[in-house]
Amino acid sequence: MVAAALAATLVAVAGCTVDQSPPPATGTPASPTSSAPAPSSPASSTADSPSPTVAATIAGTPQPVATGMEAPWSVVFRDGVPLVSERNSGRILELAADGSARSIGTVDGVAARGEAGLLGLAVGNGGDLFVYSTAKDGNRVQRFPVTGTRGSLSLGQPRTLLDGIPAAGNHDGGRIAFGPDGMLYVTTGDAGRRNDAQDRDALAGKILRMTPEGTVPAGNPFPGSLVYSYGHRNPQGIAWADDGTMFATEFGQNTWDELNIITAGANYGWPTVEGIADRDGFVDPVQQWQPGSASPSGMAHSGGTLFIANLRGQVLRSVPVSDPSTSGEHFGREFGRLRDVTVAPDGKLWLVTNNTDGRGSPRQGDDRILAVPLG
């Protein structure tokens, strides 16, 4: 049953965003400007078209896709083939139709500690794999060519697009994704350097926006800067609604976790405020939760609904885009800690558990990837 379910998934091909020419040499952004054209409208803006009136819902029982994984963190699809990052081992795994996994390569220099290690993945239009990981001297974003075919994929040599992002065993950020404008968005945690979140010259506590070459795109809110939004503590999920509205999840400290609508150049308040504060100069979240029932990590959008994986809360939340101040709960404590959620090429929702990450209580078969039908 598992093999059949995954085989059906692999038939479809995941859509990707616009890729461009190879990136420049390793280091900080190569230039403060880019020849990439500016998007016709900001990725974070809300278009005039209305949100869907019928939102996607959970429509079936989760079925296992893969089991026995060690601290998986992110899953993406490259030409329909699922690739998974393992935080502590530094390996990137290719999943086969029978649920088995093989390594396509190990990211060199990964310094795994606490929440740090091999984290987010994203796939460019040309098939390159973009990777966020922690090295000894900080977090970095790298671009890897991938060669071979299904069942024999291999990771090539990387080009570093950005390095020196502050890293720590806590508040390490790490989610990356291509937006509808073809730009790469990167979430960074404050890495325990709280004041950096308010410093627009610092890379910590931010959402960054860059071209696939690692340069500053036209249309970024601050000239010559990769910073797209700031005042974040530890954002770990990003997704876009059909109308282009950008959402991000964020770990709070002791009071409130957040769901935010991201606007270019906006200040989300950390560490001055946490949660809904109604303070001039800061953007309030559209929804907040107590950390014990949430700790929102990965997020995906499908059919007018945001789906959010929660760690401490051990629950999948669904949030209608048409009313993002509300939410529903699914699978409460049924599968333990949930790290990531993504939409597979066949339209099913994939959940990634995180019970072997040192903070969970592993169950038989952990860690797992589960496929959930949507209706």
Short mmCIF file of C-alpha atoms in Angstrom, two decimals:
data_model
loop_
_atom_site.label_atom_id
_atom_site.label_comp_id
_atom_site.label_asym_id
_atom_site.label_seq_id
_atom_site.Cartn_x
_atom_site.Cartn_y
_atom_site.Cartn_z
CA MET A 1 0.00 0.00 0.00
CA VAL A 2 2.81 2.38 0.87
CA ALA A 3 4.69 1.61 -2.32
CA ALA A 4 1.59 2.11 -4.43
CA ALA A 5 0.80 5.43 -2.77
CA LEU A 6 4.30 6.79 -3.26
CA ALA A 7 4.52 5.45 -6.80
CA ALA A 8 1.39 7.39 -7.70
CA THR A 9 2.87 10.51 -6.17
CA LEU A 10 6.09 10.20 -8.14
CA VAL A 11 4.27 10.18 -11.47
CA ALA A 12 3.45 13.86 -11.14
CA VAL A 13 6.10 16.55 -11.52
CA ALA A 14 6.37 19.33 -8.98
CA GLY A 15 6.23 22.89 -10.30
CA CYS A 16 9.28 25.08 -9.75
CA THR A 17 10.17 28.73 -9.90
CA VAL A 18 12.32 30.65 -12.30
CA ASP A 19 15.98 29.70 -12.24
CA GLN A 20 18.75 31.76 -13.75
CA SER A 21 22.48 31.62 -14.53
CA PRO A 22 25.09 30.09 -12.16
CA PRO A 23 25.78 32.07 -8.99
CA PRO A 24 28.94 34.02 -8.22
CA ALA A 25 31.79 32.80 -6.05
CA THR A 26 31.54 31.97 -2.37
CA GLY A 27 30.97 34.78 0.11
CA THR A 28 28.59 37.52 0.91
CA PRO A 29 26.31 38.80 -1.89
CA ALA A 30 28.39 39.51 -4.97
CA SER A 31 26.85 42.88 -5.70
CA PRO A 32 24.24 45.17 -4.22
CA THR A 33 22.14 45.08 -7.35
CA SER A 34 20.93 42.51 -9.82
CA SER A 35 20.03 42.49 -13.48
CA ALA A 36 17.00 40.40 -12.63
CA PRO A 37 13.82 42.28 -13.53
CA ALA A 38 11.67 43.59 -10.73
CA PRO A 39 8.45 41.65 -10.15
CA SER A 40 5.34 43.30 -11.49
CA SER A 41 4.07 43.53 -7.92
CA PRO A 42 5.62 42.77 -4.52
CA ALA A 43 5.39 39.11 -3.53
CA SER A 44 3.88 40.11 -0.22
CA SER A 45 1.10 42.25 -1.62
CA THR A 46 -2.52 41.15 -1.73
CA ALA A 47 -3.94 41.19 -5.26
CA ASP A 48 -7.44 42.33 -6.15
CA SER A 49 -8.71 38.81 -6.84
CA PRO A 50 -10.66 37.30 -3.95
CA SER A 51 -9.48 34.32 -1.94
CA PRO A 52 -11.13 30.96 -2.69
CA THR A 53 -14.51 30.58 -1.01
CA VAL A 54 -14.01 26.85 -0.46
CA ALA A 55 -10.83 25.99 1.42
CA ALA A 56 -8.94 22.69 1.20
CA THR A 57 -9.59 20.29 4.07
CA ILE A 58 -8.18 17.03 5.41
CA ALA A 59 -10.05 14.29 3.55
CA GLY A 60 -8.51 11.01 4.63
CA THR A 61 -6.26 9.04 6.95
CA PRO A 62 -2.48 9.62 6.85
CA GLN A 63 -0.53 6.79 5.25
CA PRO A 64 3.21 6.20 5.69
CA VAL A 65 5.49 7.17 2.83
CA ALA A 66 8.83 6.55 4.56
CA THR A 67 9.87 5.42 8.04
CA GLY A 68 13.02 5.04 10.13
CA MET A 69 14.46 8.47 9.31
CA GLU A 70 16.85 10.39 11.57
CA ALA A 71 15.80 13.99 12.35
CA PRO A 72 14.41 14.85 8.89
CA TRP A 73 13.91 18.60 8.47
CA SER A 74 12.72 19.52 4.99
CA VAL A 75 11.20 17.69 2.01
CA VAL A 76 10.99 19.01 -1.56
CA PHE A 77 10.25 17.52 -4.97
CA ARG A 78 12.64 17.62 -7.92
CA ASP A 79 11.04 16.42 -11.14
CA GLY A 80 8.60 14.51 -8.96
CA VAL A 81 11.33 12.84 -6.88
CA PRO A 82 11.17 13.57 -3.13
CA LEU A 83 14.39 14.79 -1.50
CA VAL A 84 14.75 15.03 2.28
CA SER A 85 17.34 16.78 4.46
CA GLU A 86 18.58 15.10 7.64
CA ARG A 87 19.56 17.75 10.16
CA ASN A 88 22.28 15.92 12.07
CA SER A 89 23.84 13.64 9.45
CA GLY A 90 24.13 16.32 6.76
CA ARG A 91 22.74 13.86 4.22
CA ILE A 92 20.22 14.57 1.50
CA LEU A 93 18.07 11.53 0.81
CA GLU A 94 16.17 10.43 -2.29
CA LEU A 95 13.00 8.48 -1.55
CA ALA A 96 12.06 5.57 -3.79
CA ALA A 97 8.55 4.34 -4.60
CA ASP A 98 8.81 1.59 -1.98
CA GLY A 99 9.64 4.08 0.79
CA SER A 100 13.34 3.24 0.90
CA ALA A 101 15.89 6.04 1.04
CA ARG A 102 19.31 6.46 -0.51
CA SER A 103 21.77 9.30 0.01
CA ILE A 104 22.45 11.50 -3.01
CA GLY A 105 25.26 13.21 -1.11
CA THR A 106 26.38 14.75 2.18
CA VAL A 107 26.70 18.51 2.58
CA ASP A 108 30.30 19.14 3.68
CA GLY A 109 31.07 21.11 6.79
CA VAL A 110 27.68 20.82 8.50
CA ALA A 111 28.06 21.61 12.20
CA ALA A 112 24.97 20.10 13.78
CA ARG A 113 24.17 21.19 17.33
CA GLY A 114 20.81 21.71 18.97
CA GLU A 115 18.48 23.19 16.35
CA ALA A 116 21.33 23.82 13.90
CA GLY A 117 22.55 21.58 11.09
CA LEU A 118 21.28 20.72 7.62
CA LEU A 119 17.92 22.50 7.40
CA GLY A 120 15.88 23.93 4.52
CA LEU A 121 15.78 22.82 0.87
CA ALA A 122 14.35 24.45 -2.26
CA VAL A 123 14.44 23.45 -5.93
CA GLY A 124 15.17 25.90 -8.74
CA ASN A 125 13.54 25.77 -12.17
CA GLY A 126 16.68 24.30 -13.71
CA GLY A 127 16.80 21.48 -11.16
CA ASP A 128 19.53 22.87 -8.90
CA LEU A 129 19.05 22.25 -5.19
CA PHE A 130 19.28 25.22 -2.82
CA VAL A 131 20.33 24.34 0.72
CA TYR A 132 20.44 26.16 4.07
CA SER A 133 22.88 24.68 6.57
CA THR A 134 24.99 25.53 9.61
CA ALA A 135 28.78 25.55 9.28
CA LYS A 136 31.39 26.31 11.95
CA ASP A 137 31.42 30.00 11.03
CA GLY A 138 27.66 30.47 10.69
CA ASN A 139 24.69 29.60 8.54
CA ARG A 140 24.92 29.67 4.77
CA VAL A 141 22.84 29.27 1.64
CA GLN A 142 24.36 27.09 -1.09
CA ARG A 143 23.35 26.02 -4.57
CA PHE A 144 24.09 22.46 -5.73
CA PRO A 145 23.76 20.97 -9.19
CA VAL A 146 22.07 17.56 -9.21
CA THR A 147 22.96 14.96 -11.81
CA GLY A 148 21.57 11.57 -12.75
CA THR A 149 18.05 10.21 -12.97
CA ARG A 150 15.51 8.86 -10.52
CA GLY A 151 17.15 6.18 -8.41
CA SER A 152 20.67 7.43 -9.16
CA LEU A 153 20.64 11.15 -8.37
CA SER A 154 23.93 12.67 -7.19
CA LEU A 155 24.74 15.96 -5.48
CA GLY A 156 27.40 18.06 -7.22
CA GLN A 157 29.79 20.66 -5.87
CA PRO A 158 28.18 23.70 -4.24
CA ARG A 159 28.42 27.40 -4.89
CA THR A 160 27.86 29.46 -1.77
CA LEU A 161 25.38 32.28 -2.34
CA LEU A 162 25.50 33.72 1.18
CA ASP A 163 27.43 32.86 4.32
CA GLY A 164 28.12 34.33 7.73
CA ILE A 165 24.48 34.30 8.83
CA PRO A 166 24.59 34.17 12.67
CA ALA A 167 24.01 30.62 13.91
CA ALA A 168 23.25 29.03 17.27
CA GLY A 169 21.88 25.86 18.81
CA ASN A 170 18.62 27.76 19.29
CA HIS A 171 16.67 30.25 17.13
CA ASP A 172 18.50 29.15 13.99
CA GLY A 173 15.80 29.77 11.38
CA GLY A 174 16.54 27.79 8.23
CA ARG A 175 13.51 27.68 5.95
CA ILE A 176 14.04 28.61 2.29
CA ALA A 177 11.51 28.76 -0.53
CA PHE A 178 11.02 30.33 -3.93
CA GLY A 179 8.24 32.88 -4.07
CA PRO A 180 5.85 33.46 -6.98
CA ASP A 181 8.24 36.21 -8.16
CA GLY A 182 11.04 33.69 -8.75
CA MET A 183 13.12 35.04 -5.86
CA LEU A 184 14.55 32.92 -3.04
CA TYR A 185 13.29 33.78 0.45
CA VAL A 186 15.33 32.78 3.51
CA THR A 187 14.29 32.82 7.17
CA THR A 188 16.97 33.53 9.78
CA GLY A 189 16.62 33.28 13.55
CA ASP A 190 18.03 35.83 15.97
CA ALA A 191 20.57 33.17 17.11
CA GLY A 192 20.24 34.51 20.66
CA ARG A 193 21.39 37.97 19.51
CA ARG A 194 18.10 39.66 20.26
CA ASN A 195 19.07 43.18 19.28
CA ASP A 196 20.19 41.99 15.83
CA ALA A 197 16.54 41.44 14.93
CA GLN A 198 16.02 45.24 14.95
CA ASP A 199 19.32 45.99 13.21
CA ARG A 200 18.73 46.14 9.45
CA ASP A 201 22.47 45.78 8.84
CA ALA A 202 22.50 42.39 10.59
CA LEU A 203 21.35 39.15 8.95
CA ALA A 204 19.88 37.59 12.11
CA GLY A 205 16.17 37.77 12.90
CA LYS A 206 15.13 38.45 9.31
CA ILE A 207 13.42 37.21 6.22
CA LEU A 208 15.84 37.70 3.32
CA ARG A 209 15.05 37.93 -0.40
CA MET A 210 17.63 37.17 -3.07
CA THR A 211 17.94 36.20 -6.70
CA PRO A 212 18.88 32.59 -7.51
CA GLU A 213 22.44 33.94 -7.97
CA GLY A 214 22.50 35.32 -4.42
CA THR A 215 22.35 39.00 -5.38
CA VAL A 216 19.98 41.71 -4.17
CA PRO A 217 16.90 41.86 -6.43
CA ALA A 218 15.31 45.01 -7.71
CA GLY A 219 12.36 45.84 -5.52
CA ASN A 220 13.89 44.94 -2.16
CA PRO A 221 12.77 47.53 0.42
CA PHE A 222 16.24 48.66 1.56
CA PRO A 223 18.77 49.66 -1.12
CA GLY A 224 21.63 47.19 -1.49
CA SER A 225 20.25 44.91 1.23
CA LEU A 226 18.92 41.35 1.17
CA VAL A 227 16.64 42.19 4.13
CA TYR A 228 12.97 41.88 3.19
CA SER A 229 11.41 42.07 6.67
CA TYR A 230 12.87 42.30 10.17
CA GLY A 231 12.06 42.13 13.87
CA HIS A 232 11.72 38.33 13.80
CA ARG A 233 12.73 35.93 16.56
CA ASN A 234 12.77 32.56 14.80
CA PRO A 235 10.65 32.27 11.64
CA GLN A 236 10.56 28.73 10.24
CA GLY A 237 7.66 28.52 7.81
CA ILE A 238 6.85 30.54 4.69
CA ALA A 239 4.08 30.12 2.11
CA TRP A 240 2.15 32.17 -0.44
CA ALA A 241 -1.56 32.23 -1.08
CA ASP A 242 -2.90 32.16 -4.63
CA ASP A 243 -3.23 35.95 -4.64
CA GLY A 244 0.45 36.43 -3.75
CA THR A 245 0.00 37.15 -0.05
CA MET A 246 3.06 35.92 1.86
CA PHE A 247 2.65 34.26 5.26
CA ALA A 248 5.30 33.26 7.82
CA THR A 249 5.19 31.28 11.05
CA GLU A 250 7.36 32.34 13.97
CA PHE A 251 8.45 30.85 17.28
CA GLY A 252 7.86 33.20 20.19
CA GLN A 253 9.65 33.12 23.52
CA ASN A 254 7.39 32.41 26.49
CA THR A 255 4.18 34.17 25.52
CA TRP A 256 3.11 33.95 21.88
CA ASP A 257 3.95 32.07 18.71
CA GLU A 258 2.83 33.88 15.59
CA LEU A 259 1.36 33.69 12.12
CA ASN A 260 2.28 36.83 10.18
CA ILE A 261 1.42 38.35 6.83
CA ILE A 262 4.76 39.53 5.47
CA THR A 263 5.04 42.94 3.88
CA ALA A 264 8.23 44.27 2.31
CA GLY A 265 10.19 46.46 4.73
CA ALA A 266 7.91 45.83 7.71
CA ASN A 267 9.07 45.49 11.33
CA TYR A 268 7.52 42.58 13.26
CA GLY A 269 8.60 43.83 16.65
CA TRP A 270 10.98 41.34 18.25
CA PRO A 271 12.42 41.78 20.85
CA THR A 272 10.45 44.91 21.76
CA VAL A 273 7.09 43.15 21.44
CA GLU A 274 5.86 39.57 21.16
CA GLY A 275 2.47 38.66 19.73
CA ILE A 276 -0.37 41.13 19.20
CA ALA A 277 0.78 44.35 20.87
CA ASP A 278 -0.99 47.15 18.96
CA ARG A 279 2.15 49.29 19.01
CA ASP A 280 2.92 51.94 16.43
CA GLY A 281 5.74 50.98 14.08
CA PHE A 282 5.27 47.21 14.47
CA VAL A 283 3.14 44.78 12.47
CA ASP A 284 0.96 42.50 14.60
CA PRO A 285 0.45 38.83 13.75
CA VAL A 286 -2.89 37.79 12.29
CA GLN A 287 -3.01 34.88 14.74
CA GLN A 288 -1.09 33.87 17.86
CA TRP A 289 -0.81 30.75 20.01
CA GLN A 290 0.79 29.88 23.32
CA PRO A 291 4.11 28.11 22.63
CA GLY A 292 3.14 25.01 24.59
CA SER A 293 0.34 24.30 22.15
CA ALA A 294 2.15 25.37 19.00
CA SER A 295 5.84 25.94 18.10
CA PRO A 296 4.93 26.35 14.41
CA SER A 297 7.59 25.21 11.94
CA GLY A 298 7.00 24.31 8.29
CA MET A 299 3.97 25.62 6.40
CA ALA A 300 2.32 24.90 3.05
CA HIS A 301 -0.59 26.34 1.10
CA SER A 302 -3.19 24.39 -0.86
CA GLY A 303 -6.59 25.45 -2.15
CA GLY A 304 -7.02 28.51 0.04
CA THR A 305 -5.79 26.83 3.23
CA LEU A 306 -2.49 27.19 5.09
CA PHE A 307 -1.32 24.00 6.77
CA ILE A 308 1.14 24.45 9.66
CA ALA A 309 3.30 21.75 11.30
CA ASN A 310 3.71 22.24 15.07
CA LEU A 311 6.45 20.78 17.26
CA ARG A 312 5.57 21.23 20.95
CA GLY A 313 1.87 21.27 20.16
CA GLN A 314 2.22 18.03 18.16
CA VAL A 315 -0.62 19.08 15.88
CA LEU A 316 -1.29 20.04 12.27
CA ARG A 317 -3.16 23.34 12.04
CA SER A 318 -5.24 24.51 9.11
CA VAL A 319 -5.81 28.23 8.59
CA PRO A 320 -8.22 29.55 5.94
CA VAL A 321 -6.60 32.32 3.92
CA SER A 322 -9.97 34.08 3.80
CA ASP A 323 -9.94 34.36 7.62
CA PRO A 324 -6.38 33.89 8.92
CA SER A 325 -7.35 34.76 12.49
CA THR A 326 -9.02 31.33 12.80
CA SER A 327 -7.66 27.79 12.66
CA GLY A 328 -8.53 24.13 13.00
CA GLU A 329 -6.52 21.28 14.53
CA HIS A 330 -5.79 17.81 13.16
CA PHE A 331 -3.99 14.69 14.44
CA GLY A 332 -3.38 16.15 17.91
CA ARG A 333 -0.50 14.19 19.50
CA GLU A 334 -1.23 11.30 17.15
CA PHE A 335 2.16 11.40 15.44
CA GLY A 336 4.25 13.46 17.89
CA ARG A 337 6.28 16.48 16.84
CA LEU A 338 5.68 17.76 13.30
CA ARG A 339 8.54 19.64 11.64
CA ASP A 340 7.49 20.19 8.03
CA VAL A 341 4.50 19.99 5.73
CA THR A 342 4.44 20.24 1.95
CA VAL A 343 2.13 19.54 -0.96
CA ALA A 344 3.19 16.60 -3.11
CA PRO A 345 2.81 16.59 -6.92
CA ASP A 346 -0.34 14.45 -6.65
CA GLY A 347 -1.98 17.02 -4.36
CA LYS A 348 -1.60 15.11 -1.13
CA LEU A 349 -0.19 16.78 1.95
CA TRP A 350 3.05 15.31 3.27
CA LEU A 351 3.83 15.59 7.00
CA VAL A 352 7.34 15.17 8.42
CA THR A 353 7.63 14.04 12.05
CA ASN A 354 10.54 15.11 14.26
CA ASN A 355 10.60 12.77 17.23
CA THR A 356 14.27 11.74 16.86
CA ASP A 357 15.56 15.31 17.07
CA GLY A 358 16.57 15.05 20.73
CA ARG A 359 13.43 16.72 22.06
CA GLY A 360 10.78 14.20 21.13
CA SER A 361 9.83 10.73 22.28
CA PRO A 362 10.47 8.40 19.33
CA ARG A 363 7.78 5.87 18.52
CA GLN A 364 8.02 2.73 16.46
CA GLY A 365 8.89 3.69 12.89
CA ASP A 366 10.02 7.24 13.72
CA ASP A 367 10.81 9.46 12.14
CA ARG A 368 8.17 9.21 9.44
CA ILE A 369 6.80 10.98 6.41
CA LEU A 370 3.03 10.65 6.06
CA ALA A 371 0.77 11.39 3.08
CA VAL A 372 -2.66 12.90 3.78
CA PRO A 373 -5.43 13.24 1.17
CA LEU A 374 -6.98 16.70 0.79
CA GLY A 375 -10.51 17.51 -0.28
#
